[in-house]
PDB file of C-alpha atoms in Angstrom:
ATOM      1  CA  MET A   1     -24.000  41.410   5.913  1.00 64.00           C
ATOM      2  CA  SER A   2     -26.681  39.790   7.212  1.00 73.00           C
ATOM      3  CA  GLU A   3     -27.293  36.570   7.223  1.00 71.00           C
ATOM      4  CA  GLU A   4     -30.976  37.093   5.093  1.00 76.00           C
ATOM      5  CA  THR A   5     -29.144  39.200   2.372  1.00 78.00           C
ATOM      6  CA  GLN A   6     -26.705  36.509   1.809  1.00 75.00           C
ATOM      7  CA  LYS A   7     -29.511  34.068   1.443  1.00 78.00           C
ATOM      8  CA  ARG A   8     -30.959  36.347  -1.178  1.00 82.00           C
ATOM      9  CA  GLN A   9     -28.046  37.230  -3.207  1.00 83.00           C
ATOM     10  CA  ARG A  10     -27.500  33.265  -3.272  1.00 83.00           C
ATOM     11  CA  ASP A  11     -31.489  33.033  -4.658  1.00 86.00           C
ATOM     12  CA  GLU A  12     -29.880  35.269  -7.004  1.00 87.00           C
ATOM     13  CA  SER A  13     -26.841  33.556  -8.051  1.00 85.00           C
ATOM     14  CA  LEU A  14     -29.457  29.979  -8.370  1.00 89.00           C
ATOM     15  CA  LYS A  15     -31.750  32.000 -11.077  1.00 89.00           C
ATOM     16  CA  GLN A  16     -28.555  33.384 -12.570  1.00 86.00           C
ATOM     17  CA  MET A  17     -26.789  29.177 -13.191  1.00 85.00           C
ATOM     18  CA  GLU A  18     -30.463  27.749 -14.494  1.00 87.00           C
ATOM     19  CA  ALA A  19     -30.847  30.941 -17.039  1.00 86.00           C
ATOM     20  CA  PHE A  20     -27.105  30.331 -18.044  1.00 80.00           C
ATOM     21  CA  TRP A  21     -27.584  26.746 -18.154  1.00 81.00           C
ATOM     22  CA  HIS A  22     -30.852  26.386 -19.429  1.00 83.00           C
ATOM     23  CA  LEU A  23     -32.486  24.484 -17.014  1.00 85.00           C
ATOM     24  CA  PRO A  24     -33.706  23.924 -14.165  1.00 88.00           C
ATOM     25  CA  LEU A  25     -31.981  22.795 -10.461  1.00 90.00           C
ATOM     26  CA  PRO A  26     -31.702  19.649  -8.834  1.00 91.00           C
ATOM     27  CA  PRO A  27     -33.895  20.587  -5.515  1.00 91.00           C
ATOM     28  CA  ALA A  28     -31.325  18.568  -3.464  1.00 93.00           C
ATOM     29  CA  PHE A  29     -28.913  20.891  -5.367  1.00 93.00           C
ATOM     30  CA  ARG A  30     -30.906  24.504  -4.439  1.00 91.00           C
ATOM     31  CA  THR A  31     -31.517  23.480  -0.820  1.00 91.00           C
ATOM     32  CA  LEU A  32     -27.195  22.963  -0.036  1.00 91.00           C
ATOM     33  CA  TYR A  33     -26.316  25.952  -2.068  1.00 90.00           C
ATOM     34  CA  THR A  34     -29.141  27.852  -0.104  1.00 86.00           C
ATOM     35  CA  ARG A  35     -28.103  27.158   3.163  1.00 84.00           C
ATOM     36  CA  LEU A  36     -24.063  26.357   2.294  1.00 84.00           C
ATOM     37  CA  PRO A  37     -22.215  28.782   0.201  1.00 79.00           C
ATOM     38  CA  GLU A  38     -19.036  26.824  -0.763  1.00 83.00           C
ATOM     39  CA  PRO A  39     -20.424  23.175   0.436  1.00 87.00           C
ATOM     40  CA  PHE A  40     -17.991  19.940   0.664  1.00 89.00           C
ATOM     41  CA  LEU A  41     -18.738  15.869   0.734  1.00 90.00           C
ATOM     42  CA  ALA A  42     -15.672  14.146  -0.016  1.00 87.00           C
ATOM     43  CA  PRO A  43     -14.793  13.499  -2.782  1.00 91.00           C
ATOM     44  CA  CYS A  44     -16.379  16.383  -4.389  1.00 93.00           C
ATOM     45  CA  GLU A  45     -15.262  20.148  -3.894  1.00 92.00           C
ATOM     46  CA  PHE A  46     -17.818  21.475  -5.254  1.00 94.00           C
ATOM     47  CA  TYR A  47     -17.436  25.085  -6.654  1.00 91.00           C
ATOM     48  CA  PRO A  48     -18.747  28.831  -5.233  1.00 89.00           C
ATOM     49  CA  LEU A  49     -22.081  29.395  -6.872  1.00 85.00           C
ATOM     50  CA  ARG A  50     -20.462  32.425  -7.926  1.00 84.00           C
ATOM     51  CA  LEU A  51     -17.848  30.740 -10.086  1.00 86.00           C
ATOM     52  CA  ILE A  52     -20.386  27.868 -11.836  1.00 85.00           C
ATOM     53  CA  VAL A  53     -22.695  31.095 -12.900  1.00 80.00           C
ATOM     54  CA  GLN A  54     -19.096  32.205 -14.662  1.00 80.00           C
ATOM     55  CA  GLY A  55     -18.361  28.514 -16.064  1.00 76.00           C
ATOM     56  CA  SER A  56     -15.239  26.881 -13.960  1.00 75.00           C
ATOM     57  CA  GLY A  57     -14.969  22.873 -15.457  1.00 70.00           C
ATOM     58  CA  ARG A  58     -16.270  24.416 -18.786  1.00 71.00           C
ATOM     59  CA  LEU A  59     -13.832  23.510 -21.158  1.00 65.00           C
ATOM     60  CA  PHE A  60     -13.180  25.853 -24.584  1.00 53.00           C
ATOM     61  CA  GLY A  61     -15.103  23.555 -27.367  1.00 52.00           C
ATOM     62  CA  GLY A  62     -15.596  20.682 -24.874  1.00 64.00           C
ATOM     63  CA  LEU A  63     -18.970  19.151 -24.071  1.00 71.00           C
ATOM     64  CA  PRO A  64     -21.688  21.104 -24.445  1.00 74.00           C
ATOM     65  CA  GLN A  65     -24.307  19.213 -22.213  1.00 83.00           C
ATOM     66  CA  PHE A  66     -22.062  18.602 -19.426  1.00 88.00           C
ATOM     67  CA  LEU A  67     -22.590  21.411 -16.773  1.00 89.00           C
ATOM     68  CA  PRO A  68     -19.789  21.446 -13.956  1.00 91.00           C
ATOM     69  CA  PHE A  69     -19.869  21.816 -10.470  1.00 93.00           C
ATOM     70  CA  GLY A  70     -17.304  20.970  -8.822  1.00 93.00           C
ATOM     71  CA  ARG A  71     -14.253  19.401  -8.846  1.00 91.00           C
ATOM     72  CA  LEU A  72     -12.797  15.651  -7.531  1.00 91.00           C
ATOM     73  CA  VAL A  73     -10.195  16.559  -4.255  1.00 88.00           C
ATOM     74  CA  GLY A  74      -6.753  16.453  -5.579  1.00 79.00           C
ATOM     75  CA  GLU A  75      -7.231  15.552  -9.302  1.00 76.00           C
ATOM     76  CA  GLY A  76      -7.605  16.896 -12.262  1.00 75.00           C
ATOM     77  CA  GLY A  77     -11.218  15.940 -12.958  1.00 89.00           C
ATOM     78  CA  PHE A  78     -14.893  17.812 -12.447  1.00 92.00           C
ATOM     79  CA  TYR A  79     -18.618  16.162 -11.629  1.00 95.00           C
ATOM     80  CA  GLY A  80     -21.081  17.678 -12.920  1.00 94.00           C
ATOM     81  CA  PHE A  81     -24.605  17.552 -15.233  1.00 93.00           C
ATOM     82  CA  TYR A  82     -24.924  15.252 -18.154  1.00 90.00           C
ATOM     83  CA  VAL A  83     -28.002  17.073 -19.842  1.00 86.00           C
ATOM     84  CA  THR A  84     -29.633  15.303 -22.852  1.00 77.00           C
ATOM     85  CA  PRO A  85     -32.917  16.031 -23.915  1.00 72.00           C
ATOM     86  CA  GLN A  86     -33.571  12.205 -21.842  1.00 66.00           C
ATOM     87  CA  THR A  87     -32.415  13.920 -18.983  1.00 67.00           C
ATOM     88  CA  GLU A  88     -33.622  17.934 -18.929  1.00 57.00           C
ATOM     89  CA  GLN A  89     -37.015  17.201 -18.336  1.00 60.00           C
ATOM     90  CA  GLY A  90     -36.309  14.419 -14.946  1.00 67.00           C
ATOM     91  CA  ALA A  91     -33.792  13.457 -12.185  1.00 81.00           C
ATOM     92  CA  LEU A  92     -29.872  15.375 -13.951  1.00 89.00           C
ATOM     93  CA  PRO A  93     -27.764  12.908 -13.750  1.00 93.00           C
ATOM     94  CA  VAL A  94     -24.085  13.440 -12.146  1.00 95.00           C
ATOM     95  CA  VAL A  95     -20.972  12.337 -13.707  1.00 95.00           C
ATOM     96  CA  TYR A  96     -16.676  12.922 -13.742  1.00 94.00           C
ATOM     97  CA  TRP A  97     -15.063  14.705 -16.328  1.00 91.00           C
ATOM     98  CA  ASP A  98     -11.309  12.877 -16.286  1.00 88.00           C
ATOM     99  CA  GLU A  99      -9.005  15.821 -17.654  1.00 82.00           C
ATOM    100  CA  ASP A 100      -6.261  13.713 -18.004  1.00 80.00           C
ATOM    101  CA  GLU A 101      -8.019  10.469 -19.346  1.00 80.00           C
ATOM    102  CA  MET A 102     -10.119  13.221 -20.966  1.00 81.00           C
ATOM    103  CA  TYR A 103     -12.848  10.752 -20.206  1.00 86.00           C
ATOM    104  CA  LEU A 104     -16.484  10.782 -18.974  1.00 89.00           C
ATOM    105  CA  ARG A 105     -17.819   8.154 -16.586  1.00 92.00           C
ATOM    106  CA  PRO A 106     -20.866   8.052 -14.854  1.00 94.00           C
ATOM    107  CA  ILE A 107     -21.237   8.335 -10.551  1.00 96.00           C
ATOM    108  CA  ALA A 108     -24.453   8.773 -10.273  1.00 96.00           C
ATOM    109  CA  SER A 109     -28.345   8.942 -11.650  1.00 93.00           C
ATOM    110  CA  SER A 110     -29.248  11.678  -9.836  1.00 93.00           C
ATOM    111  CA  PHE A 111     -27.787  14.476  -7.647  1.00 94.00           C
ATOM    112  CA  GLU A 112     -29.572  12.812  -4.760  1.00 93.00           C
ATOM    113  CA  ALA A 113     -27.769   9.865  -5.716  1.00 95.00           C
ATOM    114  CA  PHE A 114     -24.216  11.344  -5.894  1.00 96.00           C
ATOM    115  CA  ILE A 115     -24.727  13.653  -2.735  1.00 95.00           C
ATOM    116  CA  ARG A 116     -25.134   9.573  -1.080  1.00 94.00           C
ATOM    117  CA  HIS A 117     -22.146   8.503  -3.036  1.00 94.00           C
ATOM    118  CA  CYS A 118     -19.707  11.087  -1.554  1.00 93.00           C
ATOM    119  CA  LEU A 119     -20.884  10.150   1.580  1.00 91.00           C
ATOM    120  CA  LEU A 120     -20.271   6.748   1.133  1.00 93.00           C
ATOM    121  CA  VAL A 121     -17.573   6.164  -0.990  1.00 92.00           C
ATOM    122  CA  GLY A 122     -15.628   9.613   0.830  1.00 89.00           C
ATOM    123  CA  ARG A 123     -16.260   7.171   4.135  1.00 87.00           C
ATOM    124  CA  TYR A 124     -14.908   3.968   2.966  1.00 89.00           C
ATOM    125  CA  GLU A 125     -11.725   6.146   1.173  1.00 83.00           C
ATOM    126  CA  VAL A 126     -10.341   7.925   4.306  1.00 75.00           C
ATOM    127  CA  GLU A 127     -10.980   5.358   6.872  1.00 66.00           C
ATOM    128  CA  THR A 128      -9.707   2.781   5.466  1.00 55.00           C
ATOM    129  CA  SER A 129      -6.956   5.232   4.835  1.00 49.00           C
ATOM    130  CA  TRP A 130      -6.574   6.401   8.437  1.00 42.00           C
ATOM    131  CA  GLU A 131      -7.222   3.207   9.763  1.00 48.00           C
ATOM    132  CA  ASP A 132      -4.354   1.772   8.057  1.00 49.00           C
ATOM    133  CA  ALA A 133      -2.324   4.537   9.539  1.00 42.00           C
ATOM    134  CA  GLY A 134      -3.721   3.437  13.134  1.00 44.00           C
ATOM    135  CA  GLY A 135      -5.637   6.847  13.094  1.00 43.00           C
ATOM    136  CA  ASP A 136      -9.134   7.741  14.285  1.00 46.00           C
ATOM    137  CA  TRP A 137     -11.308   9.638  11.702  1.00 47.00           C
ATOM    138  CA  HIS A 138     -15.164  11.508  12.874  1.00 51.00           C
ATOM    139  CA  GLU A 139     -17.070  12.921  10.650  1.00 54.00           C
ATOM    140  CA  ASP A 140     -17.870  16.277  10.099  1.00 70.00           C
ATOM    141  CA  GLU A 141     -20.024  18.562  11.897  1.00 79.00           C
ATOM    142  CA  GLU A 142     -20.665  20.228   8.236  1.00 79.00           C
ATOM    143  CA  ILE A 143     -21.934  16.773   6.868  1.00 85.00           C
ATOM    144  CA  ARG A 144     -24.194  15.744   9.772  1.00 86.00           C
ATOM    145  CA  ASN A 145     -25.444  19.502   8.920  1.00 86.00           C
ATOM    146  CA  ILE A 146     -25.632  17.876   4.726  1.00 88.00           C
ATOM    147  CA  LEU A 147     -27.462  15.609   5.603  1.00 90.00           C
ATOM    148  CA  ARG A 148     -30.266  17.435   8.245  1.00 90.00           C
ATOM    149  CA  LEU A 149     -30.318  20.090   5.091  1.00 89.00           C
ATOM    150  CA  LEU A 150     -30.899  16.591   2.747  1.00 91.00           C
ATOM    151  CA  ASN A 151     -33.158  14.952   4.604  1.00 91.00           C
ATOM    152  CA  LEU A 152     -30.903  11.684   5.495  1.00 89.00           C
ATOM    153  CA  PRO A 153     -30.827   9.794   7.743  1.00 87.00           C
ATOM    154  CA  LEU A 154     -27.635   9.860  10.264  1.00 85.00           C
ATOM    155  CA  GLN A 155     -27.132   6.580  10.541  1.00 83.00           C
ATOM    156  CA  LEU A 156     -25.215   6.275   7.042  1.00 84.00           C
ATOM    157  CA  LEU A 157     -22.882   7.994   9.361  1.00 84.00           C
ATOM    158  CA  GLU A 158     -22.836   5.270  11.085  1.00 82.00           C
ATOM    159  CA  ASP A 159     -24.064   2.397   9.186  1.00 86.00           C
ATOM    160  CA  PRO A 160     -20.446  -0.728   8.487  1.00 88.00           C
ATOM    161  CA  LEU A 161     -17.657  -0.150   5.686  1.00 89.00           C
ATOM    162  CA  PRO A 162     -17.918  -2.226   2.845  1.00 92.00           C
ATOM    163  CA  ARG A 163     -15.011  -5.009   3.726  1.00 92.00           C
ATOM    164  CA  ASN A 164     -13.570  -4.642   0.062  1.00 93.00           C
ATOM    165  CA  ASP A 165     -14.672  -2.536  -3.455  1.00 94.00           C
ATOM    166  CA  THR A 166     -17.167  -5.250  -4.369  1.00 95.00           C
ATOM    167  CA  GLU A 167     -19.307  -4.414  -0.885  1.00 96.00           C
ATOM    168  CA  LEU A 168     -18.663  -1.345  -2.024  1.00 96.00           C
ATOM    169  CA  HIS A 169     -20.492  -1.537  -5.595  1.00 97.00           C
ATOM    170  CA  GLU A 170     -22.846  -3.319  -4.321  1.00 97.00           C
ATOM    171  CA  ARG A 171     -23.891  -1.221  -1.957  1.00 95.00           C
ATOM    172  CA  ILE A 172     -24.563   1.836  -4.574  1.00 96.00           C
ATOM    173  CA  VAL A 173     -26.577  -0.079  -6.558  1.00 97.00           C
ATOM    174  CA  ARG A 174     -28.873  -0.565  -3.366  1.00 95.00           C
ATOM    175  CA  PHE A 175     -29.250   3.270  -3.020  1.00 94.00           C
ATOM    176  CA  ASP A 176     -28.499   4.134  -7.044  1.00 96.00           C
ATOM    177  CA  PRO A 177     -29.606   1.268  -8.727  1.00 95.00           C
ATOM    178  CA  GLN A 178     -29.206   2.707 -12.563  1.00 92.00           C
ATOM    179  CA  ASN A 179     -25.294   3.501 -11.697  1.00 96.00           C
ATOM    180  CA  ALA A 180     -23.847   1.875 -14.559  1.00 95.00           C
ATOM    181  CA  THR A 181     -20.187   2.481 -14.301  1.00 95.00           C
ATOM    182  CA  SER A 182     -21.262  -0.096 -10.166  1.00 97.00           C
ATOM    183  CA  LEU A 183     -23.469  -2.015 -12.695  1.00 97.00           C
ATOM    184  CA  CYS A 184     -20.505  -2.883 -14.500  1.00 96.00           C
ATOM    185  CA  HIS A 185     -17.937  -3.629 -11.980  1.00 97.00           C
ATOM    186  CA  LEU A 186     -20.550  -6.062 -10.672  1.00 97.00           C
ATOM    187  CA  GLY A 187     -21.388  -7.660 -13.896  1.00 97.00           C
ATOM    188  CA  CYS A 188     -16.814  -8.530 -14.451  1.00 96.00           C
ATOM    189  CA  MET A 189     -16.669  -9.652 -10.543  1.00 96.00           C
ATOM    190  CA  SER A 190     -19.826 -12.702 -12.037  1.00 96.00           C
ATOM    191  CA  ARG A 191     -17.401 -12.652 -15.380  1.00 95.00           C
ATOM    192  CA  SER A 192     -14.517 -13.365 -13.007  1.00 94.00           C
ATOM    193  CA  ARG A 193     -16.918 -15.961 -10.918  1.00 94.00           C
ATOM    194  CA  GLY A 194     -17.814 -18.057 -13.566  1.00 93.00           C
ATOM    195  CA  ASN A 195     -21.844 -15.982 -13.926  1.00 95.00           C
ATOM    196  CA  TYR A 196     -21.741 -14.936 -17.719  1.00 94.00           C
ATOM    197  CA  GLU A 197     -25.376 -15.126 -17.324  1.00 94.00           C
ATOM    198  CA  HIS A 198     -25.535 -12.502 -14.739  1.00 95.00           C
ATOM    199  CA  ALA A 199     -23.098 -10.646 -15.938  1.00 95.00           C
ATOM    200  CA  LEU A 200     -25.173 -10.226 -19.174  1.00 95.00           C
ATOM    201  CA  ASP A 201     -27.612  -9.356 -16.598  1.00 96.00           C
ATOM    202  CA  PHE A 202     -25.985  -6.293 -14.483  1.00 96.00           C
ATOM    203  CA  TYR A 203     -23.653  -5.087 -18.378  1.00 96.00           C
ATOM    204  CA  TYR A 204     -27.693  -5.205 -20.156  1.00 94.00           C
ATOM    205  CA  ARG A 205     -29.074  -2.594 -17.211  1.00 95.00           C
ATOM    206  CA  ALA A 206     -26.005  -0.307 -17.907  1.00 95.00           C
ATOM    207  CA  SER A 207     -26.404  -0.237 -20.791  1.00 93.00           C
ATOM    208  CA  GLU A 208     -29.827   1.092 -20.971  1.00 92.00           C
ATOM    209  CA  ALA A 209     -29.232   3.446 -17.662  1.00 91.00           C
ATOM    210  CA  VAL A 210     -26.816   4.876 -20.251  1.00 90.00           C
ATOM    211  CA  PRO A 211     -27.330   4.598 -23.603  1.00 88.00           C
ATOM    212  CA  TRP A 212     -24.368   6.282 -24.211  1.00 87.00           C
ATOM    213  CA  MET A 213     -20.864   4.645 -21.998  1.00 87.00           C
ATOM    214  CA  GLY A 214     -19.376   2.248 -24.684  1.00 87.00           C
ATOM    215  CA  ASP A 215     -18.066   0.679 -21.924  1.00 90.00           C
ATOM    216  CA  CYS A 216     -21.251  -1.902 -22.016  1.00 89.00           C
ATOM    217  CA  ALA A 217     -21.817  -2.237 -25.267  1.00 88.00           C
ATOM    218  CA  TYR A 218     -17.445  -3.413 -25.061  1.00 91.00           C
ATOM    219  CA  LEU A 219     -18.519  -6.103 -21.999  1.00 93.00           C
ATOM    220  CA  VAL A 220     -21.590  -7.665 -23.757  1.00 92.00           C
ATOM    221  CA  ALA A 221     -19.703  -8.333 -26.715  1.00 90.00           C
ATOM    222  CA  ASP A 222     -16.323  -9.611 -24.987  1.00 91.00           C
ATOM    223  CA  ILE A 223     -18.221 -11.972 -23.671  1.00 92.00           C
ATOM    224  CA  TYR A 224     -19.837 -13.291 -25.989  1.00 89.00           C
ATOM    225  CA  ARG A 225     -16.404 -13.937 -28.292  1.00 89.00           C
ATOM    226  CA  GLU A 226     -14.972 -15.769 -25.446  1.00 86.00           C
ATOM    227  CA  LYS A 227     -18.057 -17.665 -25.880  1.00 83.00           C
ATOM    228  CA  ASN A 228     -17.639 -18.227 -29.537  1.00 81.00           C
ATOM    229  CA  GLN A 229     -20.552 -16.551 -30.734  1.00 77.00           C
ATOM    230  CA  PRO A 230     -19.019 -14.387 -33.091  1.00 67.00           C
ATOM    231  CA  GLU A 231     -22.904 -13.322 -34.468  1.00 64.00           C
ATOM    232  CA  ARG A 232     -24.189 -12.432 -30.471  1.00 65.00           C
ATOM    233  CA  SER A 233     -21.199  -9.828 -29.975  1.00 53.00           C
ATOM    234  CA  GLU A 234     -21.544  -8.111 -33.538  1.00 55.00           C
ATOM    235  CA  GLU A 235     -25.029  -6.996 -32.441  1.00 56.00           C
TER     236      GLU A 235
END
């Protein structure tokens, strides 16, 4: 089968996917699958188009607004788009559904941010593991191809790795300011240092970015309870 024929088939599958999900795909998602039939960027193992069209990862009776497109490598959970009336006409946020804990966690505010997230988190986790084992790990050429396809700088592969989880979340917030999970992490770090006002800033930003995430409201209320302001904790 010629490369042109394969490309036409992938284009047709992307159209079927849009019809199945009833929404337009993000341009970066379409570009990725047009050129790579089974992309892989740790920690996400993307599904082949044919499986997405068949509804792989969608559980009977599950969240209808969750549209899975891949799995977390080595874990029992799915990555996918989270579609609400507020997002269906704009950038589609990416979330992670933990199949074991039955918990939905925001990952990135857009698919483009998700690619950067995978690149940074994948390097952080993999390279740290190799360094601990005394080995040396080099980026796969497929990662470089993905960066070229999406017009992302190859410098992303050469930037120094975060030294710890807090630096990791700080780096994520730089390229994805609405990343609620990272904002909550930074809020917890500020709170642990006694900077409650700064912690509340992070929690409120996270709550505005992802209104459905209950963790944000709980963290805000917990600070007011600790500060003996019960009336504020119930707002």
